[in-house]
């Protein structure tokens, strides 16, 4: 949460934005609707976020419900499996699953929103880098390993299984995926 | 192409469907528009595909522009890298890139279309399984390796890099990704 980067009741405004997105979709999301749901005057919201794409972009990056603790299990395999489990939950369980599907769908045909989702994924990767720094310090990450590529494969597998194949996440999926994309065994 | 599973000029109808999707998006895709573009009477199209989701589902599975040859390079690493390169091209180059983004966006909020995209990904995985059967026969795939999980990580990494991170596919990406998700080194 960026203290000081929004009006009072920023948390309520951003939470209302995400819940209305999940309920109505991006087309029917309006700043007026967010004002009504959060109890904040719409001119206040417009002053801070000049468009609904800007408001949704801020909501995606700051929303507590889309954050999970960066794992520190003591091994890279354990940390990767924990990330896969957290992401699986975000993509399959309410309230986050419908919200993420709606944001993804909207970003595919709204260039302004796409620029905010790009910033969202860059922000998340920056938050995950300490996992790889700790692994390197332990000797658990070979020279030349590429943290972004590992995260692409790890996160991408969860996205493909849930959103493209539309199949359930089975027991052992996170551990097997962590084993597959862990580069240290080479 | 399923010979005999559609009217004469099926190829033109399905091609027109995909091009109109890329140009207009799913909301503005209509069977009337497909009839006009393909020069086929709309009642003929409705007789075979009762909804635009059904028509688009057929178009996605049968469209030649969304197919690529299943690679047979002589090694699993070579085949995986070839798949990553083909998928990277589909997701980044016209005419397929805007079409795939539009289909993905539409499938996130249309349950009927989502059932067709699910069938699409199952069809593609079935087509890719011979890669893994040949690798197993060569001793290039360890017992217990999971072809679907490998394809999830391989394809997912390309989807994440292009559509979520919105970053370019750099030289060496396909080879490095194939190395990361190749299970035989363990």
Tab-separated table of C-alpha atoms in Angstrom:
chain	number	residue	atom	x	y	z
A	1	UNK	CA	0.000	0.000	0.000
A	2	UNK	CA	1.404	3.375	-0.948
A	3	UNK	CA	0.614	5.578	1.994
A	4	UNK	CA	0.009	9.126	0.896
A	5	UNK	CA	-0.592	8.321	-2.793
A	6	UNK	CA	-4.359	8.654	-2.694
A	7	UNK	CA	-7.229	10.289	-0.847
A	8	UNK	CA	-8.478	9.195	2.567
A	9	UNK	CA	-10.381	5.911	2.172
A	10	UNK	CA	-8.130	4.827	-0.704
A	11	UNK	CA	-8.354	1.219	0.493
A	12	UNK	CA	-12.169	1.293	0.314
A	13	UNK	CA	-12.111	2.867	-3.163
A	14	UNK	CA	-9.706	0.282	-4.579
A	15	UNK	CA	-11.534	-2.610	-2.921
A	16	UNK	CA	-14.852	-1.394	-4.365
A	17	UNK	CA	-13.217	-1.142	-7.808
A	18	UNK	CA	-12.114	-4.766	-7.755
A	19	UNK	CA	-15.390	-6.100	-6.413
A	20	UNK	CA	-17.411	-4.201	-9.025
A	21	UNK	CA	-15.072	-5.461	-11.747
A	22	UNK	CA	-15.670	-9.051	-10.641
A	23	UNK	CA	-19.440	-8.518	-10.431
A	24	UNK	CA	-20.047	-6.483	-13.593
A	25	UNK	CA	-17.012	-6.784	-15.860
A	26	UNK	CA	-14.838	-3.920	-17.118
A	27	UNK	CA	-17.360	-2.591	-19.659
A	28	UNK	CA	-19.913	-1.909	-16.927
A	29	UNK	CA	-17.413	-0.710	-14.338
A	30	UNK	CA	-17.895	3.035	-13.782
A	31	UNK	CA	-16.291	5.587	-11.485
A	32	UNK	CA	-19.832	6.576	-10.446
A	33	UNK	CA	-20.445	2.967	-9.361
A	34	UNK	CA	-17.193	2.919	-7.388
A	35	UNK	CA	-18.163	6.206	-5.714
A	36	UNK	CA	-21.525	4.792	-4.687
A	37	UNK	CA	-20.086	1.492	-3.398
A	38	UNK	CA	-17.226	3.105	-1.458
A	39	UNK	CA	-19.160	6.108	-0.168
A	40	UNK	CA	-16.593	8.545	-1.592
A	41	UNK	CA	-17.558	11.515	-3.764
A	42	UNK	CA	-16.904	10.783	-7.449
A	43	UNK	CA	-15.085	14.110	-7.977
A	44	UNK	CA	-12.579	13.005	-5.327
A	45	UNK	CA	-11.985	9.754	-7.214
A	46	UNK	CA	-11.599	11.536	-10.568
A	47	UNK	CA	-9.080	13.930	-9.008
A	48	UNK	CA	-6.745	11.016	-8.189
A	49	UNK	CA	-7.521	8.600	-11.043
A	50	UNK	CA	-8.586	10.288	-14.291
A	51	UNK	CA	-9.980	7.129	-15.942
A	52	UNK	CA	-11.415	3.794	-14.909
A	53	UNK	CA	-8.336	2.086	-16.396
A	54	UNK	CA	-6.083	4.179	-14.130
A	55	UNK	CA	-8.286	3.393	-11.140
A	56	UNK	CA	-8.259	-0.343	-11.905
A	57	UNK	CA	-4.492	-0.263	-12.477
A	58	UNK	CA	-3.968	1.252	-9.011
A	59	UNK	CA	-6.394	-1.261	-7.511
A	60	UNK	CA	-4.580	-4.248	-9.043
A	61	UNK	CA	-1.156	-3.159	-7.764
A	62	UNK	CA	-2.227	-2.101	-4.262
A	63	UNK	CA	-5.049	-4.520	-3.454
A	64	UNK	CA	-4.285	-6.630	-0.356
A	65	UNK	CA	-6.418	-9.485	-1.750
A	66	UNK	CA	-4.038	-9.871	-4.722
A	67	UNK	CA	-0.918	-9.996	-2.553
A	68	UNK	CA	0.620	-13.049	-0.974
A	69	UNK	CA	3.648	-13.198	1.299
A	70	UNK	CA	6.912	-13.866	-0.522
A	71	UNK	CA	7.797	-17.362	0.730
A	72	UNK	CA	11.037	-18.091	2.582
A	73	UNK	CA	10.947	-21.837	3.237
A	74	UNK	CA	14.713	-22.352	3.254
A	75	UNK	CA	14.922	-23.959	-0.209
A	76	UNK	CA	14.277	-22.724	-3.725
A	77	UNK	CA	12.100	-25.791	-4.388
A	78	UNK	CA	9.989	-25.021	-1.343
A	79	UNK	CA	9.666	-21.364	-2.275
A	80	UNK	CA	8.666	-22.184	-5.884
A	81	UNK	CA	6.053	-24.690	-4.709
A	82	UNK	CA	4.659	-22.114	-2.261
A	83	UNK	CA	4.406	-19.538	-5.069
A	84	UNK	CA	2.611	-22.066	-7.289
A	85	UNK	CA	0.146	-22.855	-4.489
A	86	UNK	CA	-0.556	-19.165	-3.797
A	87	UNK	CA	-1.070	-18.386	-7.464
A	88	UNK	CA	-3.301	-21.442	-7.908
A	89	UNK	CA	-5.504	-20.186	-5.093
A	90	UNK	CA	-5.695	-16.669	-6.577
A	91	UNK	CA	-6.744	-18.064	-9.958
A	92	UNK	CA	-9.280	-20.629	-8.724
A	93	UNK	CA	-10.967	-19.212	-5.606
A	94	UNK	CA	-13.329	-16.305	-4.967
A	95	UNK	CA	-13.113	-13.358	-4.713
A	96	UNK	CA	-9.935	-13.194	-6.787
A	97	UNK	CA	-10.643	-15.737	-9.570
A	98	UNK	CA	-13.488	-13.869	-11.346
A	99	UNK	CA	-11.717	-10.579	-10.825
A	100	UNK	CA	-8.490	-11.780	-12.465
A	101	UNK	CA	-10.392	-13.294	-15.403
A	102	UNK	CA	-12.258	-10.003	-15.904
A	103	UNK	CA	-9.057	-7.918	-15.699
A	104	UNK	CA	-7.280	-10.226	-18.152
A	105	UNK	CA	-10.170	-10.087	-20.596
A	106	UNK	CA	-10.383	-6.294	-20.411
A	107	UNK	CA	-6.630	-5.798	-20.812
A	108	UNK	CA	-6.718	-7.699	-24.124
A	109	UNK	CA	-8.700	-4.882	-25.736
A	110	UNK	CA	-7.891	-1.762	-23.723
A	111	UNK	CA	-4.389	-0.428	-24.345
A	112	UNK	CA	-4.438	1.909	-21.331
A	113	UNK	CA	-5.409	-0.921	-18.984
A	114	UNK	CA	-2.765	-3.144	-20.627
A	115	UNK	CA	-0.094	-0.599	-19.642
A	116	UNK	CA	-1.237	-0.912	-16.013
A	117	UNK	CA	-1.297	-4.726	-16.075
A	118	UNK	CA	2.242	-4.625	-17.485
A	119	UNK	CA	3.292	-2.513	-14.474
A	120	UNK	CA	1.453	-4.963	-12.194
A	121	UNK	CA	3.478	-7.950	-13.433
A	122	UNK	CA	6.760	-5.998	-13.259
A	123	UNK	CA	5.914	-5.058	-9.649
A	124	UNK	CA	5.237	-8.695	-8.757
A	125	UNK	CA	8.470	-9.946	-10.338
A	126	UNK	CA	10.437	-7.336	-8.369
A	127	UNK	CA	8.822	-8.681	-5.204
A	128	UNK	CA	9.808	-12.261	-6.093
A	129	UNK	CA	13.482	-11.574	-6.835
A	130	UNK	CA	14.584	-11.963	-3.177
A	131	UNK	CA	13.646	-15.661	-3.480
A	132	UNK	CA	16.301	-16.050	-6.157
A	133	UNK	CA	18.847	-13.855	-4.361
A	134	UNK	CA	18.541	-16.036	-1.262
A	135	UNK	CA	18.795	-19.198	-3.388
A	136	UNK	CA	21.975	-17.893	-5.060
A	137	UNK	CA	23.468	-17.050	-1.670
A	138	UNK	CA	22.758	-20.638	-0.507
A	139	UNK	CA	24.337	-22.102	-3.663
A	140	UNK	CA	20.882	-23.343	-4.675
A	141	UNK	CA	20.767	-21.474	-8.023
A	142	UNK	CA	23.278	-22.158	-10.796
A	143	UNK	CA	25.182	-19.301	-12.422
A	144	UNK	CA	23.295	-17.988	-15.408
A	145	UNK	CA	19.859	-19.094	-14.179
A	146	UNK	CA	17.211	-16.592	-15.262
A	147	UNK	CA	14.680	-15.752	-12.522
A	148	UNK	CA	12.230	-14.148	-14.967
A	149	UNK	CA	12.226	-17.228	-17.184
A	150	UNK	CA	11.683	-19.495	-14.168
A	151	UNK	CA	8.775	-17.319	-13.011
A	152	UNK	CA	7.334	-17.238	-16.554
A	153	UNK	CA	7.284	-21.049	-16.660
A	154	UNK	CA	6.033	-21.440	-13.082
A	155	UNK	CA	3.265	-18.835	-13.264
A	156	UNK	CA	2.491	-19.620	-16.891
A	157	UNK	CA	1.827	-23.278	-16.111
A	158	UNK	CA	-0.764	-22.280	-13.504
A	159	UNK	CA	-2.391	-19.778	-15.910
A	160	UNK	CA	-2.537	-22.371	-18.718
A	161	UNK	CA	-3.904	-25.155	-16.505
A	162	UNK	CA	-6.622	-22.980	-14.950
A	163	UNK	CA	-7.602	-20.419	-17.597
A	164	UNK	CA	-6.788	-22.079	-20.933
A	165	UNK	CA	-7.168	-25.825	-20.259
A	166	UNK	CA	-9.820	-25.068	-17.593
A	167	UNK	CA	-8.757	-28.111	-15.605
A	168	UNK	CA	-8.583	-28.453	-11.814
A	169	UNK	CA	-5.308	-28.072	-9.930
A	170	UNK	CA	-4.634	-31.601	-8.703
A	171	UNK	CA	-2.795	-32.599	-5.518
A	172	UNK	CA	0.933	-32.495	-6.113
A	173	UNK	CA	0.676	-30.025	-9.001
A	174	UNK	CA	2.620	-27.261	-7.205
A	175	UNK	CA	5.396	-29.617	-6.052
A	176	UNK	CA	5.747	-31.290	-9.467
A	177	UNK	CA	5.815	-27.913	-11.185
A	178	UNK	CA	8.471	-26.615	-8.753
A	179	UNK	CA	10.584	-29.707	-9.517
A	180	UNK	CA	10.189	-29.196	-13.268
A	181	UNK	CA	11.264	-25.534	-13.331
A	182	UNK	CA	13.946	-25.730	-10.612
A	183	UNK	CA	17.203	-25.228	-12.505
A	184	UNK	CA	19.657	-26.476	-9.881
A	185	UNK	CA	19.523	-30.170	-10.794
A	186	UNK	CA	21.306	-29.559	-14.103
B	1	UNK	CA	-9.568	-29.839	-41.340
B	2	UNK	CA	-12.556	-32.076	-40.791
B	3	UNK	CA	-13.720	-32.885	-44.274
B	4	UNK	CA	-17.452	-33.316	-44.400
B	5	UNK	CA	-18.232	-31.572	-41.094
B	6	UNK	CA	-19.507	-28.343	-42.630
B	7	UNK	CA	-21.058	-26.823	-45.711
B	8	UNK	CA	-19.228	-26.145	-48.948
B	9	UNK	CA	-16.908	-23.157	-48.445
B	10	UNK	CA	-16.363	-24.070	-44.781
B	11	UNK	CA	-12.763	-22.885	-45.031
B	12	UNK	CA	-13.876	-19.429	-46.223
B	13	UNK	CA	-16.501	-19.170	-43.477
B	14	UNK	CA	-14.058	-20.053	-40.698
B	15	UNK	CA	-11.348	-17.801	-42.111
B	16	UNK	CA	-13.807	-14.888	-42.295
B	17	UNK	CA	-14.835	-15.577	-38.678
B	18	UNK	CA	-11.260	-15.285	-37.417
B	19	UNK	CA	-10.445	-12.200	-39.447
B	20	UNK	CA	-13.601	-10.413	-38.282
B	21	UNK	CA	-12.826	-11.375	-34.690
B	22	UNK	CA	-9.360	-9.829	-34.995
B	23	UNK	CA	-10.740	-6.680	-36.641
B	24	UNK	CA	-13.837	-6.073	-34.526
B	25	UNK	CA	-13.592	-8.126	-31.324
B	26	UNK	CA	-16.042	-10.778	-30.159
B	27	UNK	CA	-18.791	-8.344	-29.093
B	28	UNK	CA	-19.109	-6.977	-32.629
B	29	UNK	CA	-18.612	-10.310	-34.377
B	30	UNK	CA	-21.910	-11.361	-35.997
B	31	UNK	CA	-22.981	-14.282	-38.153
B	32	UNK	CA	-24.395	-11.710	-40.577
B	33	UNK	CA	-20.949	-10.149	-40.867
B	34	UNK	CA	-19.352	-13.548	-41.482
B	35	UNK	CA	-21.961	-14.281	-44.172
B	36	UNK	CA	-21.201	-11.011	-45.904
B	37	UNK	CA	-17.413	-11.438	-45.730
B	38	UNK	CA	-17.439	-15.077	-46.886
B	39	UNK	CA	-20.191	-14.723	-49.481
B	40	UNK	CA	-22.199	-17.566	-47.899
B	41	UNK	CA	-25.889	-17.204	-47.029
B	42	UNK	CA	-26.382	-16.603	-43.310
B	43	UNK	CA	-29.047	-19.294	-43.020
B	44	UNK	CA	-26.488	-21.824	-44.255
B	45	UNK	CA	-24.080	-20.730	-41.526
B	46	UNK	CA	-26.770	-20.860	-38.826
B	47	UNK	CA	-27.706	-24.388	-39.943
B	48	UNK	CA	-24.200	-25.654	-39.110
B	49	UNK	CA	-23.244	-23.374	-36.204
B	50	UNK	CA	-26.175	-22.200	-34.088
B	51	UNK	CA	-24.290	-19.405	-32.290
B	52	UNK	CA	-21.314	-17.182	-32.893
B	53	UNK	CA	-19.500	-18.949	-30.028
B	54	UNK	CA	-20.000	-22.301	-31.815
B	55	UNK	CA	-18.782	-20.790	-35.087
B	56	UNK	CA	-15.717	-19.292	-33.445
B	57	UNK	CA	-15.009	-22.566	-31.620
B	58	UNK	CA	-15.009	-24.442	-34.939
B	59	UNK	CA	-12.843	-21.747	-36.502
B	60	UNK	CA	-10.242	-21.910	-33.730
B	61	UNK	CA	-9.880	-25.706	-33.946
B	62	UNK	CA	-9.850	-26.006	-37.738
B	63	UNK	CA	-8.111	-22.804	-38.854
B	64	UNK	CA	-4.929	-23.523	-40.834
B	65	UNK	CA	-3.412	-20.230	-39.622
B	66	UNK	CA	-3.505	-21.462	-36.000
B	67	UNK	CA	-1.813	-24.783	-36.815
B	68	UNK	CA	1.870	-25.475	-36.920
B	69	UNK	CA	3.599	-28.701	-37.870
B	70	UNK	CA	4.395	-30.933	-34.903
B	71	UNK	CA	8.196	-30.795	-34.833
B	72	UNK	CA	10.348	-33.920	-35.170
B	73	UNK	CA	13.924	-32.660	-34.832
B	74	UNK	CA	15.371	-35.867	-33.391
B	75	UNK	CA	15.631	-34.604	-29.794
B	76	UNK	CA	13.119	-33.577	-27.167
B	77	UNK	CA	15.057	-30.361	-26.554
B	78	UNK	CA	14.912	-29.502	-30.253
B	79	UNK	CA	11.213	-30.292	-30.440
B	80	UNK	CA	10.412	-28.193	-27.347
B	81	UNK	CA	12.407	-25.242	-28.692
B	82	UNK	CA	10.596	-25.533	-32.042
B	83	UNK	CA	7.223	-25.514	-30.258
B	84	UNK	CA	8.234	-22.439	-28.248
B	85	UNK	CA	9.308	-20.648	-31.439
B	86	UNK	CA	6.052	-21.515	-33.251
B	87	UNK	CA	3.916	-20.409	-30.327
B	88	UNK	CA	5.938	-17.196	-29.947
B	89	UNK	CA	5.234	-16.363	-33.589
B	90	UNK	CA	1.503	-17.089	-33.203
B	91	UNK	CA	1.273	-14.789	-30.168
B	92	UNK	CA	3.356	-11.914	-31.528
B	93	UNK	CA	2.766	-11.682	-35.295
B	94	UNK	CA	-0.236	-10.761	-37.438
B	95	UNK	CA	-2.734	-12.079	-38.348
B	96	UNK	CA	-2.791	-14.477	-35.398
B	97	UNK	CA	-1.674	-12.222	-32.499
B	98	UNK	CA	-4.713	-9.881	-32.377
B	99	UNK	CA	-7.027	-12.798	-33.051
B	100	UNK	CA	-5.699	-14.846	-30.117
B	101	UNK	CA	-5.878	-11.848	-27.763
B	102	UNK	CA	-9.487	-11.225	-28.804
B	103	UNK	CA	-10.458	-14.896	-28.384
B	104	UNK	CA	-8.798	-15.060	-24.966
B	105	UNK	CA	-10.540	-11.885	-23.828
B	106	UNK	CA	-13.934	-13.101	-25.023
B	107	UNK	CA	-13.540	-16.553	-23.456
B	108	UNK	CA	-13.031	-14.963	-20.019
B	109	UNK	CA	-16.637	-13.774	-19.990
B	110	UNK	CA	-18.524	-16.118	-22.295
B	111	UNK	CA	-19.039	-19.587	-20.841
B	112	UNK	CA	-20.084	-21.140	-24.170
B	113	UNK	CA	-16.959	-19.853	-25.903
B	114	UNK	CA	-14.864	-21.017	-22.927
B	115	UNK	CA	-16.111	-24.581	-23.522
B	116	UNK	CA	-14.829	-24.359	-27.112
B	117	UNK	CA	-11.457	-22.917	-26.106
B	118	UNK	CA	-11.135	-25.780	-23.613
B	119	UNK	CA	-11.684	-28.234	-26.487
B	120	UNK	CA	-9.152	-26.291	-28.568
B	121	UNK	CA	-6.393	-26.718	-25.974
B	122	UNK	CA	-7.225	-30.409	-25.474
B	123	UNK	CA	-7.005	-30.896	-29.257
B	124	UNK	CA	-3.594	-29.198	-29.385
B	125	UNK	CA	-2.211	-31.267	-26.505
B	126	UNK	CA	-3.340	-34.467	-28.240
B	127	UNK	CA	-1.438	-33.326	-31.324
B	128	UNK	CA	1.711	-32.710	-29.270
B	129	UNK	CA	1.786	-36.072	-27.469
B	130	UNK	CA	3.725	-37.858	-30.282
B	131	UNK	CA	6.691	-35.600	-29.414
B	132	UNK	CA	6.782	-37.170	-25.971
B	133	UNK	CA	6.111	-40.704	-27.226
B	134	UNK	CA	9.084	-40.424	-29.576
B	135	UNK	CA	11.226	-38.984	-26.778
B	136	UNK	CA	10.282	-41.874	-24.482
B	137	UNK	CA	11.121	-44.398	-27.216
B	138	UNK	CA	14.579	-42.770	-27.605
B	139	UNK	CA	15.189	-42.854	-23.836
B	140	UNK	CA	15.037	-39.043	-23.819
B	141	UNK	CA	12.145	-38.765	-21.331
B	142	UNK	CA	12.420	-40.086	-17.767
B	143	UNK	CA	9.765	-42.412	-16.355
B	144	UNK	CA	7.045	-40.430	-14.649
B	145	UNK	CA	7.583	-37.267	-16.703
B	146	UNK	CA	4.272	-35.499	-17.304
B	147	UNK	CA	3.834	-34.221	-20.877
B	148	UNK	CA	0.887	-31.988	-19.952
B	149	UNK	CA	2.869	-30.304	-17.165
B	150	UNK	CA	5.840	-29.779	-19.499
B	151	UNK	CA	3.543	-28.233	-22.130
B	152	UNK	CA	1.849	-26.071	-19.458
B	153	UNK	CA	5.222	-24.635	-18.415
B	154	UNK	CA	6.507	-24.271	-21.994
B	155	UNK	CA	3.387	-22.677	-23.468
B	156	UNK	CA	2.609	-20.794	-20.267
B	157	UNK	CA	6.004	-19.079	-20.283
B	158	UNK	CA	5.349	-17.771	-23.792
B	159	UNK	CA	1.840	-16.582	-22.839
B	160	UNK	CA	3.134	-14.824	-19.711
B	161	UNK	CA	6.066	-13.162	-21.482
B	162	UNK	CA	3.953	-11.880	-24.391
B	163	UNK	CA	0.473	-11.261	-22.992
B	164	UNK	CA	0.991	-10.547	-19.286
B	165	UNK	CA	4.478	-9.026	-19.083
B	166	UNK	CA	4.082	-7.580	-22.622
B	167	UNK	CA	7.793	-7.953	-23.268
B	168	UNK	CA	9.478	-8.952	-26.531
B	169	UNK	CA	10.650	-12.504	-27.164
B	170	UNK	CA	14.426	-12.151	-27.139
B	171	UNK	CA	16.926	-14.240	-29.110
B	172	UNK	CA	17.586	-17.487	-27.274
B	173	UNK	CA	14.275	-17.406	-25.393
B	174	UNK	CA	12.942	-20.598	-27.008
B	175	UNK	CA	16.182	-22.545	-26.473
B	176	UNK	CA	16.565	-21.396	-22.859
B	177	UNK	CA	12.941	-22.238	-22.139
B	178	UNK	CA	13.323	-25.698	-23.709
B	179	UNK	CA	16.372	-26.305	-21.503
B	180	UNK	CA	14.492	-25.177	-18.385
B	181	UNK	CA	11.451	-27.440	-18.865
B	182	UNK	CA	13.289	-30.481	-20.314
B	183	UNK	CA	13.008	-33.092	-17.570
B	184	UNK	CA	15.707	-35.544	-18.736
B	185	UNK	CA	18.650	-33.875	-17.010
B	186	UNK	CA	17.394	-34.861	-13.550
